[in-house]
PDB file of C-alpha atoms in Angstrom:
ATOM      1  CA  UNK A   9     -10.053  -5.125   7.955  1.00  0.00           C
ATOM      2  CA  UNK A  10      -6.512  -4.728   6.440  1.00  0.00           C
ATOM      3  CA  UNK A  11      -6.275  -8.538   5.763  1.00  0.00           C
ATOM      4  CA  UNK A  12      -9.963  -8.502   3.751  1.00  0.00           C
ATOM      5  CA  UNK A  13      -9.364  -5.803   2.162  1.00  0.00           C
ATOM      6  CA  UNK A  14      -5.953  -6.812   1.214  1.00  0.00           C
ATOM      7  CA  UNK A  15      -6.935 -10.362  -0.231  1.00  0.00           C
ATOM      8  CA  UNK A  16     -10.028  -8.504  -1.875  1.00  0.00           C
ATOM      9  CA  UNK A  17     -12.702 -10.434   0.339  1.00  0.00           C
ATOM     10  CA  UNK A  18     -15.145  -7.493   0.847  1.00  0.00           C
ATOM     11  CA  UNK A  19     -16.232  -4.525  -2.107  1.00  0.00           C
ATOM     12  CA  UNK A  20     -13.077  -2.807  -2.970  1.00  0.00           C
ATOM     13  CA  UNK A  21     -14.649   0.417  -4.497  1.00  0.00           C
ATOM     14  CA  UNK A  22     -11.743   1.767  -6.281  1.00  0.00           C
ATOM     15  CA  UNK A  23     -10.562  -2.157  -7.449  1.00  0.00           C
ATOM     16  CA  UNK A  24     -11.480  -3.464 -10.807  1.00  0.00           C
ATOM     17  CA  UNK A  25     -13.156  -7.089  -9.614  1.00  0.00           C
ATOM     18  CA  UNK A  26     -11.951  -8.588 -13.133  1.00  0.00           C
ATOM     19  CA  UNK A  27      -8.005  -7.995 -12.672  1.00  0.00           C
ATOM     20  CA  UNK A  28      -8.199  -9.151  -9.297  1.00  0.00           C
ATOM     21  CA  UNK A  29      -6.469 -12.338 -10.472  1.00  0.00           C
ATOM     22  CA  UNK A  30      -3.262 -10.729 -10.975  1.00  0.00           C
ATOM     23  CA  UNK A  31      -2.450  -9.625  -7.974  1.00  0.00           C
ATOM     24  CA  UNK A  32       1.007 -10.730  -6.372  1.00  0.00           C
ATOM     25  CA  UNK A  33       0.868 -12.690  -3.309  1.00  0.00           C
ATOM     26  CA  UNK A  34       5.036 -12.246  -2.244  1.00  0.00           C
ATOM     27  CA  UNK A  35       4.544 -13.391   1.294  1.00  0.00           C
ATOM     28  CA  UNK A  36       1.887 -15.441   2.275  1.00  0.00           C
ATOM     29  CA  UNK A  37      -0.567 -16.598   0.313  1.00  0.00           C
ATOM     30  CA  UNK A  38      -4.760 -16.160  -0.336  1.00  0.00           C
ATOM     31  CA  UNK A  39      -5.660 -18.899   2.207  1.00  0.00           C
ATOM     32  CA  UNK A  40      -3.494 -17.657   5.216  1.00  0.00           C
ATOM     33  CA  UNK A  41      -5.194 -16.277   8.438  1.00  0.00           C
ATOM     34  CA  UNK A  42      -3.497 -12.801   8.794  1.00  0.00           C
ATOM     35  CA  UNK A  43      -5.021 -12.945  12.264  1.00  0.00           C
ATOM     36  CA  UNK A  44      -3.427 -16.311  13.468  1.00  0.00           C
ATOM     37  CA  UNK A  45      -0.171 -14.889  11.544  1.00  0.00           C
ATOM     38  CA  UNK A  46       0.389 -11.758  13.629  1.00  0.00           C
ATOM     39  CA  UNK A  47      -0.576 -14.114  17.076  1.00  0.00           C
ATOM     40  CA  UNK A  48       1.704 -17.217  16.383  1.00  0.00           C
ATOM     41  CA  UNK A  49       4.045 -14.054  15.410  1.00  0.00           C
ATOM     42  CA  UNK A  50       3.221 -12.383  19.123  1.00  0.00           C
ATOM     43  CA  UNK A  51       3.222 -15.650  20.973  1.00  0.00           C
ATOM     44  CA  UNK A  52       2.420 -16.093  24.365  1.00  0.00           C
ATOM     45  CA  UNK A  53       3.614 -12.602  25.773  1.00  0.00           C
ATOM     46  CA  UNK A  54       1.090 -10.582  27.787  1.00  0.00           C
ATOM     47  CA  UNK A  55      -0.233  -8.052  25.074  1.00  0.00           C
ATOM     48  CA  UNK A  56      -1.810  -4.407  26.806  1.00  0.00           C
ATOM     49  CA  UNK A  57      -5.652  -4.006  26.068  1.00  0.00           C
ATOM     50  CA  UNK A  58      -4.331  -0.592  24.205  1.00  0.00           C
ATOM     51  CA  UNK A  59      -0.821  -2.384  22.220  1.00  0.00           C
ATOM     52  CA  UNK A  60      -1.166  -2.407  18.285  1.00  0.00           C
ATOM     53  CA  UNK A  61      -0.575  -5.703  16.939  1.00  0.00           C
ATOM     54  CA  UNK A  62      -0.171  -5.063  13.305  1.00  0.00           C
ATOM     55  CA  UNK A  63       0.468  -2.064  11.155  1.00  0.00           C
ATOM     56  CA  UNK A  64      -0.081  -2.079   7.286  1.00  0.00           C
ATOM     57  CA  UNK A  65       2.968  -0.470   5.355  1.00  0.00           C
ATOM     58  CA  UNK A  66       1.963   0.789   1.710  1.00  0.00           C
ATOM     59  CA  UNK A  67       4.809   1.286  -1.070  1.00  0.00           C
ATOM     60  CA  UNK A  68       3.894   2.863  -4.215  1.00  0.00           C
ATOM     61  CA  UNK A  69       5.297   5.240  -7.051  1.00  0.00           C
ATOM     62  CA  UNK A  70       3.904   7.190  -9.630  1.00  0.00           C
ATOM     63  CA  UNK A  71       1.589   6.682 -12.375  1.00  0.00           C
ATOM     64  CA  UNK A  72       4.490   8.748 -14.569  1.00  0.00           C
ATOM     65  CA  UNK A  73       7.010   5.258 -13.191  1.00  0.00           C
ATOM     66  CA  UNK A  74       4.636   2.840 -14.441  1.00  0.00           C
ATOM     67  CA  UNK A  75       3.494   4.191 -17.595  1.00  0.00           C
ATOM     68  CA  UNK A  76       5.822   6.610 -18.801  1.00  0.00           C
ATOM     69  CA  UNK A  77       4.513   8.612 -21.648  1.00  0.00           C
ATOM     70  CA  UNK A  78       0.778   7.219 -20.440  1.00  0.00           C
ATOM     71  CA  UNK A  79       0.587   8.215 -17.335  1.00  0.00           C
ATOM     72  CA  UNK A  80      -3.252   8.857 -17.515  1.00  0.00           C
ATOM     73  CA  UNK A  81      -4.285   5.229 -18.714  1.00  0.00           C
ATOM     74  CA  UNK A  82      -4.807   3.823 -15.330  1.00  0.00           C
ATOM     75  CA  UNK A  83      -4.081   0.143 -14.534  1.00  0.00           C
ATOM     76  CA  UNK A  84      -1.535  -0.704 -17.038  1.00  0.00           C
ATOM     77  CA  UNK A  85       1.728  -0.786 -16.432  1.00  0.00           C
ATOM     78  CA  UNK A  86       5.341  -1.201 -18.099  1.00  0.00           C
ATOM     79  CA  UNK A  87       6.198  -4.620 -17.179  1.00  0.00           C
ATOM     80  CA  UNK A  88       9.975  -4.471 -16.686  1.00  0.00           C
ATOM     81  CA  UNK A  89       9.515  -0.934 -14.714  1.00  0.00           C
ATOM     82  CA  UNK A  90       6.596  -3.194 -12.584  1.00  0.00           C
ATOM     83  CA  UNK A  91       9.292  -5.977 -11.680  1.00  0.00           C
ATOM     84  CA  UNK A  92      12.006  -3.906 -11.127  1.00  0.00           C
ATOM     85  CA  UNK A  93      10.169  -1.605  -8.541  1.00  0.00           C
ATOM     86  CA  UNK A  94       8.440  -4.838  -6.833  1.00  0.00           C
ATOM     87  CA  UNK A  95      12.248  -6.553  -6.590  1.00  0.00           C
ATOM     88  CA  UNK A  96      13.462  -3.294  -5.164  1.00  0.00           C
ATOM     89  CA  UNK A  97      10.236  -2.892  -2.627  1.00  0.00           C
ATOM     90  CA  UNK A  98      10.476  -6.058  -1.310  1.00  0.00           C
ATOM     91  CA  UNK A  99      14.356  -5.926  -1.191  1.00  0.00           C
ATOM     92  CA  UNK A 100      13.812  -3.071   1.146  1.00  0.00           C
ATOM     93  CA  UNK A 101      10.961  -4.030   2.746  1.00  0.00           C
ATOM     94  CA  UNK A 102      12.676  -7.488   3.740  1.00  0.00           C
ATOM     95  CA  UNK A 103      16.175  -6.019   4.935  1.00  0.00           C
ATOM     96  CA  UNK A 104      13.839  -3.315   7.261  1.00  0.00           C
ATOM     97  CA  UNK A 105      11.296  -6.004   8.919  1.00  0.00           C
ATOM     98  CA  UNK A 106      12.213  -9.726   7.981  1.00  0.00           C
ATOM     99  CA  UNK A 107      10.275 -12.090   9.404  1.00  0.00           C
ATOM    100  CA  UNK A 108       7.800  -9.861  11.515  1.00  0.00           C
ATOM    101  CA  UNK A 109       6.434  -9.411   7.647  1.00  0.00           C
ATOM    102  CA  UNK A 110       3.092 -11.652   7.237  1.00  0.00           C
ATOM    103  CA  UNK A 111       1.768 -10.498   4.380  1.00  0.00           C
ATOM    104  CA  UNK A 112       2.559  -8.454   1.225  1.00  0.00           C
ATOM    105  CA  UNK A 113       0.531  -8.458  -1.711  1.00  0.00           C
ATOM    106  CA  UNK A 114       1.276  -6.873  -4.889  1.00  0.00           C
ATOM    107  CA  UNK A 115      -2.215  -4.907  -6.167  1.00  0.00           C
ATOM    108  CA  UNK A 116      -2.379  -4.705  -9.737  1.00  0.00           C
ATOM    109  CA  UNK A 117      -6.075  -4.388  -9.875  1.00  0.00           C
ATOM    110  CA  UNK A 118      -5.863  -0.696  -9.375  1.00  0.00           C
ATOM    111  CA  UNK A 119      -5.150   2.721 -11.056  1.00  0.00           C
ATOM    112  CA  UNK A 120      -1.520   2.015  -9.941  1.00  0.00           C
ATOM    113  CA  UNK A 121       0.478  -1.145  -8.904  1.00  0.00           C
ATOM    114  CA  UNK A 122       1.462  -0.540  -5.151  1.00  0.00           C
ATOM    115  CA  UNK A 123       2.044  -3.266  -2.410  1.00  0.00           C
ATOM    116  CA  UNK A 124       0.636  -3.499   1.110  1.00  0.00           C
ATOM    117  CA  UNK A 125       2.619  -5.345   3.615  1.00  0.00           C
ATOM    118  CA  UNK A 126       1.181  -6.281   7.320  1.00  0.00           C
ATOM    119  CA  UNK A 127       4.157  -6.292   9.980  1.00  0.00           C
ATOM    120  CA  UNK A 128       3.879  -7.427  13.512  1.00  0.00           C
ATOM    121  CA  UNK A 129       5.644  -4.758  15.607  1.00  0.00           C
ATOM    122  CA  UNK A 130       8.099  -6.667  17.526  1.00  0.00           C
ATOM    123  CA  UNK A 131      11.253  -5.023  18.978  1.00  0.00           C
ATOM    124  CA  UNK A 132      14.509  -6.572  18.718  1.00  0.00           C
ATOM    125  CA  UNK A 133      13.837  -8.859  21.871  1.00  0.00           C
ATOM    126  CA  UNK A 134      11.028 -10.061  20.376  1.00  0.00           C
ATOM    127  CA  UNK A 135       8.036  -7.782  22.366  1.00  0.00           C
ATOM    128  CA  UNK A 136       6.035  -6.297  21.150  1.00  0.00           C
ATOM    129  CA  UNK A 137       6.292  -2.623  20.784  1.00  0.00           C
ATOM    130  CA  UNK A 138       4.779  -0.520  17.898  1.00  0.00           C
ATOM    131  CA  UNK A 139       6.239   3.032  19.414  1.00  0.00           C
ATOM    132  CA  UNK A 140      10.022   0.930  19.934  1.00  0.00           C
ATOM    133  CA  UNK A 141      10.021   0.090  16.314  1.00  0.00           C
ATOM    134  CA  UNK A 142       8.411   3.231  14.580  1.00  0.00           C
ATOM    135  CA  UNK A 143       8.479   6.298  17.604  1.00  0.00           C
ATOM    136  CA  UNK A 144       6.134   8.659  18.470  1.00  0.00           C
ATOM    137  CA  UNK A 145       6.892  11.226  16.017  1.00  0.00           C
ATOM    138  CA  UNK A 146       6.218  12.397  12.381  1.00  0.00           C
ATOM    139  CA  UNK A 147       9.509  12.798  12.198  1.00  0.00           C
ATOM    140  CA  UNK A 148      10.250   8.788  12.238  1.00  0.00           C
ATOM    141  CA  UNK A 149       7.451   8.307   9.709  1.00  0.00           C
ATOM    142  CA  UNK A 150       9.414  10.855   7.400  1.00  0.00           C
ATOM    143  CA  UNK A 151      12.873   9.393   8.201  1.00  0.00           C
ATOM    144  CA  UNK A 152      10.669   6.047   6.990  1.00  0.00           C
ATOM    145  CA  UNK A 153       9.754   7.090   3.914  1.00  0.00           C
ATOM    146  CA  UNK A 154      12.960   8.998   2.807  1.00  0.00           C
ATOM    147  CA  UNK A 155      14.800   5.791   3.775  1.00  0.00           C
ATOM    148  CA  UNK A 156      12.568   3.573   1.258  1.00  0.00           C
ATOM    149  CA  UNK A 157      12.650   6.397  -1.478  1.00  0.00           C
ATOM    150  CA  UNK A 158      16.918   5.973  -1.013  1.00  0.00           C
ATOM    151  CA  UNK A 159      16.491   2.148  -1.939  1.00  0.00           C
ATOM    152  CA  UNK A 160      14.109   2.787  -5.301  1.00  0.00           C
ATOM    153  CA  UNK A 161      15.994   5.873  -6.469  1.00  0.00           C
ATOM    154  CA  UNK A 162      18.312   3.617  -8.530  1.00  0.00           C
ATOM    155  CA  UNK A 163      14.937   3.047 -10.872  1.00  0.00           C
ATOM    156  CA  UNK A 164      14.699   7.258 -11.177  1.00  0.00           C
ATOM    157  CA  UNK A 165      11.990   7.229  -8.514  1.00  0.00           C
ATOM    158  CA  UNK A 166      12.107  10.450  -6.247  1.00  0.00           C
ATOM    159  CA  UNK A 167      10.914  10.866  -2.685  1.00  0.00           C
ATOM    160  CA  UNK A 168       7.827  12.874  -2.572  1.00  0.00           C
ATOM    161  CA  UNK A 169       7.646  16.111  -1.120  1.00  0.00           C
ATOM    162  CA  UNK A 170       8.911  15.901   2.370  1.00  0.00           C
ATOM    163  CA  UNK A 171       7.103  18.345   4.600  1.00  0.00           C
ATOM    164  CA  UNK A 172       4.018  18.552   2.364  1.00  0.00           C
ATOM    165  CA  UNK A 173       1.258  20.356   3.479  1.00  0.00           C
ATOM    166  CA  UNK A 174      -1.186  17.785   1.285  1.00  0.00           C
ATOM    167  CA  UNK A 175      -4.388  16.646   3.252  1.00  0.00           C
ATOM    168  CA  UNK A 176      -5.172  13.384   3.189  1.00  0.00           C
ATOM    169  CA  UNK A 177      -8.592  12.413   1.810  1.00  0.00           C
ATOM    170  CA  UNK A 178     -10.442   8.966   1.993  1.00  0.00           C
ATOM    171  CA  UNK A 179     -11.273   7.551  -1.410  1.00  0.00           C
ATOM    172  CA  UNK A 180     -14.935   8.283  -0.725  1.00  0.00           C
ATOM    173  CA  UNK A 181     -13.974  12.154  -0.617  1.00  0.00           C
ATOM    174  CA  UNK A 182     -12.072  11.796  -3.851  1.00  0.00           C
ATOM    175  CA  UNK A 183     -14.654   9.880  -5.379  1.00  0.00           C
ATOM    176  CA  UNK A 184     -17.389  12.408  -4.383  1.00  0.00           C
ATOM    177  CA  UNK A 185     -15.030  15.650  -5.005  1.00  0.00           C
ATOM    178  CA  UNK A 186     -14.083  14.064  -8.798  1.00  0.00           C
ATOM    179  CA  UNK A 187     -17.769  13.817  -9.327  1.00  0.00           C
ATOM    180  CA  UNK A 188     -18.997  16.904  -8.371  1.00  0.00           C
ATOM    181  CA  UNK A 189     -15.805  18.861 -10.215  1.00  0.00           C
ATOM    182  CA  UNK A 190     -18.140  19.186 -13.332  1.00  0.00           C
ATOM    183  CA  UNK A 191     -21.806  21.079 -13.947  1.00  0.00           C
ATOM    184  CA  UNK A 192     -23.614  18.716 -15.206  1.00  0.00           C
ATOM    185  CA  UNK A 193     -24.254  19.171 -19.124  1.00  0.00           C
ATOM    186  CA  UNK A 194     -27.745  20.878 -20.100  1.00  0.00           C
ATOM    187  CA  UNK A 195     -30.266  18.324 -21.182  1.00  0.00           C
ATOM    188  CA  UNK A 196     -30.794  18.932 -24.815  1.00  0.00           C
ATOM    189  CA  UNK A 197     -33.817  17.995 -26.837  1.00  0.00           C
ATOM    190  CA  UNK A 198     -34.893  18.206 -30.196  1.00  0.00           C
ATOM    191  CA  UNK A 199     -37.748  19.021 -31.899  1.00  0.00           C
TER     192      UNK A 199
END
């Protein structure tokens, strides 16, 4: 799923199908199997029926990062702000997993540029183990993202709110919730 909807080979909703073209393959490319990838990546070890064999990491910043003084015209972007947060990203991103990383793409087809990396969770002996490399807690997950927000702060990026009480929503409940925020307008006719 991550790996079509990463390379934009199924209805991406939210995606504008005619910048598609410009997004960033930075490891891998459009023809790789992410599948074969993350099991040449595994290798012959015996893998539990319940083990996760991939996770998908998502780096991002603000609209207000990106189009300073715009921040409402989605999907443009400054370009020097653009290549200095992907050079950053993938600086980080490369130091933290190395080669477990098979695939980050740079989406610039959206309302904002973000990249989505897939990782094969291998420890440092090579096994895999998802809970070994990221825990069992929220707490790691935070620790994650403060971590990441440390390596882009140099570009005046902040860490979001740590602790937030937000709620995530799926796109279709953002979609449906923007679209129902208005009354529709009285039909008018005229003599």
């Amino acid at each position: 799923g991550a790996e079509s909807h990463n390379k934009r080979e199924r209805p991406t909703h939210n995606a504008d199908a005619e910048r598609t073209e410009q997004n960033r393959y930075l490891i891998g490319s459009k023809s790789d199997n992410i599948r074969q990838l993350v099991k040449s990546k595994i290798g012959n070890q015996k893998i539990r029926s319940n083990a996760v064999l991939a996770i998908e990491c998502v780096m991002s910043a603000s609209p207000e990062y990106f189009r300073p003084g715009n921040p409402e015209k989605a999907g443009t972007w400054d370009q020097q702000r653009l290549d200095q947060w992907q050079d950053a990203s993938m600086k980080w991103l490369l130091a933290k997993y190395g080669d477990r990383i098979v695939s980050a793409i740079c989406h610039l087809d959206e309302q904002t540029p973000h990249i989505q990396a897939i990782i094969v969770p291998l420890d440092e002996k090579g096994k895999l183990n998802c809970n070994g490399l990221f825990g069992g807690s929220r707490q790691v997950m935070a620790d994650l993202q403060t971590d990441y927000a440390k390596s882009v702060k140099h570009l005046g990026i902040d860490r979001g709110i740590e602790g937030s009480k937000a709620k995530h929503q799926t796109i279709r409940q953002y979609y449906e919730r923007a679209n129902n925020a208005f009354e529709p307008l009285p039909k008018i006719t005229t003599p």
